[in-house]
């Protein structure tokens, strides 16, 4: 994790800087937002926490939850699917409240454009997308079976072929089929989304099918992340009940994570804000007023404060719940 080493005696008092613990000799250690080399976010579909956590149908996902940080009070923003994808990607549903094809190309702030303009990289990988840059509503190789659907691909709504690239828009090259997901994980972009198709994301397929797909396709990266300063996030768009609680599983997994169950209330905006703080980007939509997640990360060495400049004024520490063990990043 990159950051600035600061002596405790020189740290000014500020409303949002919370001291984690006072160390012998008058120094402090704060668990701040790290800067992973790679973040992979997998979006699953339409299952509440009660259907996933502890389920015999999801052994792999439960292994990620027990080995990583499981957020037991994580919520989607709304129903149905598409607005939640837009909320996580841009901090706003862009006025879209259903699953219909968006009527216009958006030019608003979004995570992909923020990363690229800040010198990082972004790609979205969608299973069953027929080709890079595809803008169609659906695609399937099996008649009568739902596979790729545009409503689960938010970045396509900012895609533009105009050169030079207009502000906040994205080139077609960031919209990739999952077959382009590299097996050499050092070649991954800084941040990527992985979208299983509707048979493998638990939307039309079963929980067991989705769990197996995740293990077969993402576990190699998950294990690699433990020793390569990288992070896996697995979350769901919404629960399956249609109620206002909208309680969903969210899991963070990687070597920088203090494993345990965390009970603070979070939603898609908090996840977006956390990623933005990791890379010091500007804030999109509701992320600007949302709190980053900081308490799950392995703390810097005692006696120092390791913290990115963009995170300094927005750092909030929350109580850790049921922490089971601490893994070293290196």
Short mmCIF file of C-alpha atoms in Angstrom, two decimals:
data_model
loop_
_atom_site.label_atom_id
_atom_site.label_comp_id
_atom_site.label_asym_id
_atom_site.label_seq_id
_atom_site.Cartn_x
_atom_site.Cartn_y
_atom_site.Cartn_z
CA UNK A 1 0.00 0.00 0.00
CA UNK A 2 1.38 3.38 -0.96
CA UNK A 3 1.09 6.17 1.55
CA UNK A 4 2.84 8.83 3.63
CA UNK A 5 4.69 8.12 6.88
CA UNK A 6 3.60 10.64 9.50
CA UNK A 7 4.87 11.04 13.09
CA UNK A 8 1.94 11.11 15.51
CA UNK A 9 3.11 14.33 17.16
CA UNK A 10 2.82 16.13 13.82
CA UNK A 11 -0.70 15.01 12.96
CA UNK A 12 -3.21 17.83 13.25
CA UNK A 13 -6.57 17.30 14.86
CA UNK A 14 -9.32 16.98 12.25
CA UNK A 15 -12.97 16.00 12.45
CA UNK A 16 -12.70 13.01 10.17
CA UNK A 17 -9.33 11.61 11.29
CA UNK A 18 -10.03 8.97 13.93
CA UNK A 19 -7.12 7.52 15.91
CA UNK A 20 -7.28 3.74 15.93
CA UNK A 21 -4.95 3.18 18.87
CA UNK A 22 -2.19 4.98 20.76
CA UNK A 23 1.07 3.07 20.66
CA UNK A 24 3.94 3.17 23.12
CA UNK A 25 6.12 6.21 22.49
CA UNK A 26 3.27 8.43 21.29
CA UNK A 27 2.64 7.00 17.84
CA UNK A 28 -0.52 5.71 16.21
CA UNK A 29 -1.68 3.01 13.82
CA UNK A 30 -4.67 3.51 11.57
CA UNK A 31 -6.28 0.95 9.30
CA UNK A 32 -6.86 3.08 6.22
CA UNK A 33 -8.00 2.36 2.69
CA UNK A 34 -5.15 0.59 0.85
CA UNK A 35 -4.27 0.83 -2.83
CA UNK A 36 -4.52 -2.67 -4.34
CA UNK A 37 -2.72 -3.45 -7.56
CA UNK A 38 -5.96 -5.03 -8.80
CA UNK A 39 -9.59 -5.12 -7.69
CA UNK A 40 -12.05 -7.58 -9.22
CA UNK A 41 -15.76 -7.08 -8.45
CA UNK A 42 -18.15 -9.94 -9.21
CA UNK A 43 -21.86 -9.12 -9.39
CA UNK A 44 -24.30 -11.90 -8.60
CA UNK A 45 -28.07 -11.71 -8.89
CA UNK A 46 -31.26 -11.67 -6.87
CA UNK A 47 -30.39 -13.51 -3.67
CA UNK A 48 -30.70 -12.30 -0.10
CA UNK A 49 -28.12 -13.07 2.56
CA UNK A 50 -30.35 -15.70 4.15
CA UNK A 51 -30.31 -17.73 0.95
CA UNK A 52 -26.51 -17.69 0.59
CA UNK A 53 -24.70 -17.50 3.92
CA UNK A 54 -24.74 -20.87 5.64
CA UNK A 55 -26.33 -22.55 2.63
CA UNK A 56 -25.12 -26.00 1.64
CA UNK A 57 -25.77 -24.92 -1.95
CA UNK A 58 -23.04 -22.27 -1.79
CA UNK A 59 -19.97 -23.91 -0.21
CA UNK A 60 -17.46 -21.89 -2.20
CA UNK A 61 -19.05 -18.53 -1.46
CA UNK A 62 -19.21 -19.46 2.21
CA UNK A 63 -15.50 -20.28 2.14
CA UNK A 64 -14.85 -16.76 0.83
CA UNK A 65 -17.06 -15.33 3.56
CA UNK A 66 -15.25 -17.25 6.31
CA UNK A 67 -11.80 -16.49 4.90
CA UNK A 68 -12.51 -12.85 4.13
CA UNK A 69 -14.66 -9.99 5.36
CA UNK A 70 -18.38 -10.75 5.29
CA UNK A 71 -20.72 -7.76 5.66
CA UNK A 72 -23.84 -9.02 7.41
CA UNK A 73 -25.65 -5.69 7.13
CA UNK A 74 -25.12 -4.94 3.43
CA UNK A 75 -27.99 -3.55 1.39
CA UNK A 76 -28.86 -2.92 -2.22
CA UNK A 77 -30.33 0.47 -3.05
CA UNK A 78 -33.57 -0.41 -4.79
CA UNK A 79 -35.40 -2.87 -7.05
CA UNK A 80 -35.12 -4.12 -9.80
CA UNK A 81 -31.64 -5.03 -11.08
CA UNK A 82 -30.49 -2.30 -13.47
CA UNK A 83 -30.67 0.71 -11.14
CA UNK A 84 -28.43 -1.12 -8.65
CA UNK A 85 -25.75 -1.77 -11.26
CA UNK A 86 -25.86 1.91 -12.22
CA UNK A 87 -25.70 2.94 -8.56
CA UNK A 88 -22.61 0.83 -7.89
CA UNK A 89 -20.87 2.03 -11.05
CA UNK A 90 -21.79 5.71 -10.96
CA UNK A 91 -23.35 6.55 -7.59
CA UNK A 92 -26.66 7.28 -9.29
CA UNK A 93 -29.33 5.37 -11.20
CA UNK A 94 -29.20 8.07 -13.91
CA UNK A 95 -32.99 8.31 -13.79
CA UNK A 96 -33.40 4.62 -14.71
CA UNK A 97 -35.85 2.85 -12.41
CA UNK A 98 -36.53 -0.34 -14.37
CA UNK A 99 -34.72 -2.88 -16.55
CA UNK A 100 -35.51 -1.21 -19.89
CA UNK A 101 -32.70 -0.26 -22.26
CA UNK A 102 -31.38 3.16 -21.34
CA UNK A 103 -32.66 5.73 -23.88
CA UNK A 104 -29.50 7.87 -24.16
CA UNK A 105 -25.76 7.63 -23.78
CA UNK A 106 -24.72 8.96 -20.38
CA UNK A 107 -21.99 11.55 -19.94
CA UNK A 108 -22.05 11.68 -16.15
CA UNK A 109 -19.29 10.74 -13.71
CA UNK A 110 -18.62 7.01 -13.36
CA UNK A 111 -15.98 4.75 -11.87
CA UNK A 112 -14.49 3.64 -15.18
CA UNK A 113 -13.92 7.14 -16.51
CA UNK A 114 -12.63 8.33 -13.13
CA UNK A 115 -10.00 5.60 -13.05
CA UNK A 116 -8.87 6.17 -16.62
CA UNK A 117 -8.62 9.95 -16.19
CA UNK A 118 -6.54 9.38 -13.04
CA UNK A 119 -4.03 7.21 -14.88
CA UNK A 120 -5.42 3.81 -13.90
CA UNK A 121 -7.32 1.26 -15.97
CA UNK A 122 -10.78 -0.29 -16.04
CA UNK A 123 -12.49 -3.13 -17.89
CA UNK A 124 -15.86 -4.82 -17.57
CA UNK A 125 -15.97 -8.54 -18.43
CA UNK A 126 -19.41 -9.97 -19.25
CA UNK A 127 -19.96 -13.68 -19.76
CA UNK A 128 -21.63 -14.45 -23.13
CA UNK A 129 -20.99 -10.96 -24.52
CA UNK A 130 -20.45 -11.85 -28.19
CA UNK A 131 -17.73 -9.29 -28.95
CA UNK A 132 -15.89 -6.34 -27.49
CA UNK A 133 -17.99 -3.18 -27.52
CA UNK A 134 -21.28 -5.01 -28.19
CA UNK A 135 -24.25 -2.72 -27.46
CA UNK A 136 -27.20 -5.03 -28.08
CA UNK A 137 -29.81 -5.78 -25.43
CA UNK A 138 -29.29 -9.55 -25.24
CA UNK A 139 -27.23 -12.38 -26.65
CA UNK A 140 -27.51 -16.13 -26.26
CA UNK A 141 -25.97 -19.15 -27.91
CA UNK A 142 -28.81 -21.41 -26.73
CA UNK A 143 -32.29 -20.84 -28.14
CA UNK A 144 -34.79 -19.93 -25.44
CA UNK A 145 -32.11 -19.43 -22.77
CA UNK A 146 -31.23 -16.06 -21.26
CA UNK A 147 -27.49 -15.46 -21.18
CA UNK A 148 -25.98 -11.98 -21.70
CA UNK A 149 -28.30 -9.07 -20.87
CA UNK A 150 -27.38 -5.41 -21.24
CA UNK A 151 -29.22 -4.41 -18.06
CA UNK A 152 -26.40 -6.07 -16.08
CA UNK A 153 -23.68 -4.17 -17.97
CA UNK A 154 -23.67 -0.55 -16.75
CA UNK A 155 -20.51 0.69 -18.51
CA UNK A 156 -22.00 0.12 -21.96
CA UNK A 157 -24.26 3.09 -21.24
CA UNK A 158 -21.21 5.40 -21.25
CA UNK A 159 -19.59 3.81 -24.29
CA UNK A 160 -18.61 6.20 -27.09
CA UNK A 161 -16.65 5.78 -30.32
CA UNK A 162 -16.05 9.53 -30.64
CA UNK A 163 -12.40 10.56 -30.88
CA UNK A 164 -11.15 12.32 -28.84
CA UNK A 165 -13.07 10.60 -26.06
CA UNK A 166 -15.69 12.96 -24.60
CA UNK A 167 -15.48 13.62 -20.86
CA UNK A 168 -16.91 10.81 -18.70
CA UNK A 169 -17.43 8.47 -21.65
CA UNK A 170 -15.70 5.14 -22.18
CA UNK A 171 -14.08 3.49 -25.20
CA UNK A 172 -15.56 0.27 -26.56
CA UNK A 173 -12.38 -1.52 -25.51
CA UNK A 174 -13.44 -1.52 -21.84
CA UNK A 175 -16.55 -3.56 -22.71
CA UNK A 176 -15.14 -7.08 -23.03
CA UNK A 177 -16.43 -10.66 -23.08
CA UNK A 178 -15.38 -12.78 -20.11
CA UNK A 179 -13.29 -14.89 -22.48
CA UNK A 180 -10.86 -11.93 -22.45
CA UNK A 181 -10.34 -12.16 -18.68
CA UNK A 182 -6.59 -12.85 -18.45
CA UNK A 183 -5.20 -16.01 -16.91
CA UNK A 184 -2.06 -14.03 -16.09
CA UNK A 185 -3.57 -11.84 -13.41
CA UNK A 186 -0.78 -9.29 -13.56
CA UNK A 187 -2.34 -8.27 -16.89
CA UNK A 188 -5.66 -7.37 -15.27
CA UNK A 189 -6.72 -3.72 -15.30
CA UNK A 190 -6.57 -1.81 -12.05
CA UNK A 191 -10.29 -2.36 -11.45
CA UNK A 192 -12.54 -4.79 -13.27
CA UNK A 193 -16.09 -6.02 -13.02
CA UNK A 194 -17.04 -9.61 -13.80
CA UNK A 195 -20.65 -10.26 -14.80
CA UNK A 196 -21.69 -13.93 -15.09
CA UNK A 197 -24.52 -14.58 -17.53
CA UNK A 198 -28.08 -15.15 -16.32
CA UNK A 199 -27.56 -18.91 -16.04
CA UNK A 200 -24.49 -18.49 -13.86
CA UNK A 201 -25.34 -15.43 -11.73
CA UNK A 202 -28.24 -17.08 -9.82
CA UNK A 203 -30.85 -15.09 -11.76
CA UNK A 204 -32.20 -17.97 -13.84
CA UNK A 205 -29.70 -20.61 -12.75
CA UNK A 206 -29.60 -22.11 -9.27
CA UNK A 207 -27.52 -20.96 -6.31
CA UNK A 208 -25.43 -24.11 -6.64
CA UNK A 209 -24.80 -23.39 -10.31
CA UNK A 210 -23.69 -19.85 -9.54
CA UNK A 211 -21.46 -21.04 -6.71
CA UNK A 212 -19.79 -23.61 -8.95
CA UNK A 213 -19.25 -21.06 -11.73
CA UNK A 214 -17.63 -18.66 -9.28
CA UNK A 215 -15.28 -21.34 -7.96
CA UNK A 216 -14.33 -22.57 -11.42
CA UNK A 217 -13.73 -19.11 -12.87
CA UNK A 218 -12.66 -16.81 -10.04
CA UNK A 219 -11.00 -18.94 -7.36
CA UNK A 220 -7.61 -18.87 -9.09
CA UNK A 221 -7.66 -15.07 -8.87
CA UNK A 222 -8.96 -15.20 -5.29
CA UNK A 223 -6.03 -17.36 -4.18
CA UNK A 224 -3.56 -15.26 -6.16
CA UNK A 225 -4.88 -12.09 -4.50
CA UNK A 226 -3.73 -13.35 -1.09
CA UNK A 227 -0.09 -12.79 -1.98
CA UNK A 228 -0.26 -10.15 -4.71
CA UNK A 229 -1.71 -7.00 -3.10
CA UNK A 230 -5.05 -7.53 -4.80
CA UNK A 231 -8.69 -7.69 -3.77
CA UNK A 232 -11.80 -9.65 -4.70
CA UNK A 233 -15.26 -8.25 -3.98
CA UNK A 234 -18.33 -10.45 -4.42
CA UNK A 235 -21.71 -8.80 -4.05
CA UNK A 236 -25.30 -9.03 -5.29
CA UNK A 237 -27.40 -6.50 -7.15
CA UNK A 238 -30.48 -6.95 -4.93
CA UNK A 239 -32.19 -9.54 -2.77
CA UNK A 240 -34.95 -11.85 -3.95
CA UNK A 241 -37.84 -10.55 -1.88
CA UNK A 242 -38.73 -7.22 -3.42
CA UNK A 243 -39.01 -5.62 0.04
CA UNK A 244 -37.36 -2.46 1.32
CA UNK A 245 -34.79 -4.28 3.49
CA UNK A 246 -32.89 -5.49 0.41
CA UNK A 247 -30.31 -7.35 2.52
CA UNK A 248 -27.59 -8.84 0.31
CA UNK A 249 -24.26 -10.59 0.91
CA UNK A 250 -21.12 -8.59 0.29
CA UNK A 251 -17.71 -10.21 0.72
CA UNK A 252 -14.18 -8.82 0.45
CA UNK A 253 -11.33 -11.31 0.09
CA UNK A 254 -7.58 -10.90 -0.23
CA UNK A 255 -4.32 -10.63 1.67
CA UNK A 256 -5.09 -7.09 2.82
CA UNK A 257 -8.31 -8.17 4.57
CA UNK A 258 -8.81 -8.85 8.28
CA UNK A 259 -11.23 -11.76 8.11
CA UNK A 260 -14.40 -11.65 10.15
CA UNK A 261 -18.07 -10.73 10.11
CA UNK A 262 -18.72 -6.99 10.03
CA UNK A 263 -22.07 -5.61 11.11
CA UNK A 264 -21.88 -1.98 10.00
CA UNK A 265 -24.55 -0.92 7.53
CA UNK A 266 -23.19 -0.54 3.99
CA UNK A 267 -24.63 -0.33 0.50
CA UNK A 268 -23.45 -0.02 -3.10
CA UNK A 269 -22.51 3.63 -2.57
CA UNK A 270 -20.12 2.74 0.28
CA UNK A 271 -18.42 0.13 -1.90
CA UNK A 272 -18.04 2.65 -4.74
CA UNK A 273 -16.65 5.30 -2.36
CA UNK A 274 -14.12 2.82 -0.99
CA UNK A 275 -12.78 2.01 -4.46
CA UNK A 276 -12.62 5.70 -5.37
CA UNK A 277 -10.62 6.40 -2.20
CA UNK A 278 -8.25 3.54 -3.01
CA UNK A 279 -7.15 5.35 -6.16
CA UNK A 280 -7.69 8.96 -5.16
CA UNK A 281 -10.30 9.69 -7.81
CA UNK A 282 -13.10 12.21 -7.64
CA UNK A 283 -16.45 11.00 -6.34
CA UNK A 284 -19.39 9.98 -8.50
CA UNK A 285 -22.93 10.75 -7.39
CA UNK A 286 -23.91 9.60 -3.92
CA UNK A 287 -20.41 8.28 -3.24
CA UNK A 288 -19.44 11.87 -2.39
CA UNK A 289 -21.56 11.76 0.76
CA UNK A 290 -21.02 8.09 1.60
CA UNK A 291 -18.53 6.71 4.09
CA UNK A 292 -15.67 4.54 2.84
CA UNK A 293 -15.18 1.10 4.33
CA UNK A 294 -11.93 1.18 6.33
CA UNK A 295 -12.14 -1.25 9.23
CA UNK A 296 -11.58 -4.47 7.27
CA UNK A 297 -8.07 -3.72 6.07
CA UNK A 298 -4.83 -4.89 7.65
CA UNK A 299 -3.28 -1.97 9.55
CA UNK A 300 0.07 -0.39 8.64
CA UNK A 301 3.15 -1.15 10.71
CA UNK A 302 2.89 0.10 14.34
CA UNK A 303 4.25 3.59 14.82
CA UNK A 304 3.20 4.88 11.40
CA UNK A 305 0.10 6.06 9.64
CA UNK A 306 -0.15 4.79 6.08
CA UNK A 307 -2.91 6.65 4.30
CA UNK A 308 -3.61 8.00 0.84
CA UNK A 309 -4.14 11.73 0.49
CA UNK A 310 -7.62 11.38 -0.96
CA UNK A 311 -8.71 9.26 2.02
CA UNK A 312 -7.30 11.45 4.78
CA UNK A 313 -10.25 13.78 5.25
CA UNK A 314 -12.88 11.06 4.92
CA UNK A 315 -11.43 8.33 7.15
CA UNK A 316 -13.91 6.76 9.55
CA UNK A 317 -13.19 3.67 11.63
CA UNK A 318 -16.06 1.40 12.63
CA UNK A 319 -16.31 -1.40 15.22
CA UNK A 320 -15.02 -4.75 14.04
CA UNK A 321 -17.29 -7.69 14.72
CA UNK A 322 -16.33 -11.32 15.23
CA UNK A 323 -12.85 -10.90 13.76
CA UNK A 324 -11.32 -14.33 13.49
CA UNK A 325 -7.74 -13.76 12.41
CA UNK A 326 -5.39 -11.24 10.87
CA UNK A 327 -3.46 -12.09 7.75
CA UNK A 328 -0.30 -10.25 6.80
CA UNK A 329 -0.33 -8.54 3.44
CA UNK A 330 3.12 -9.76 2.54
#
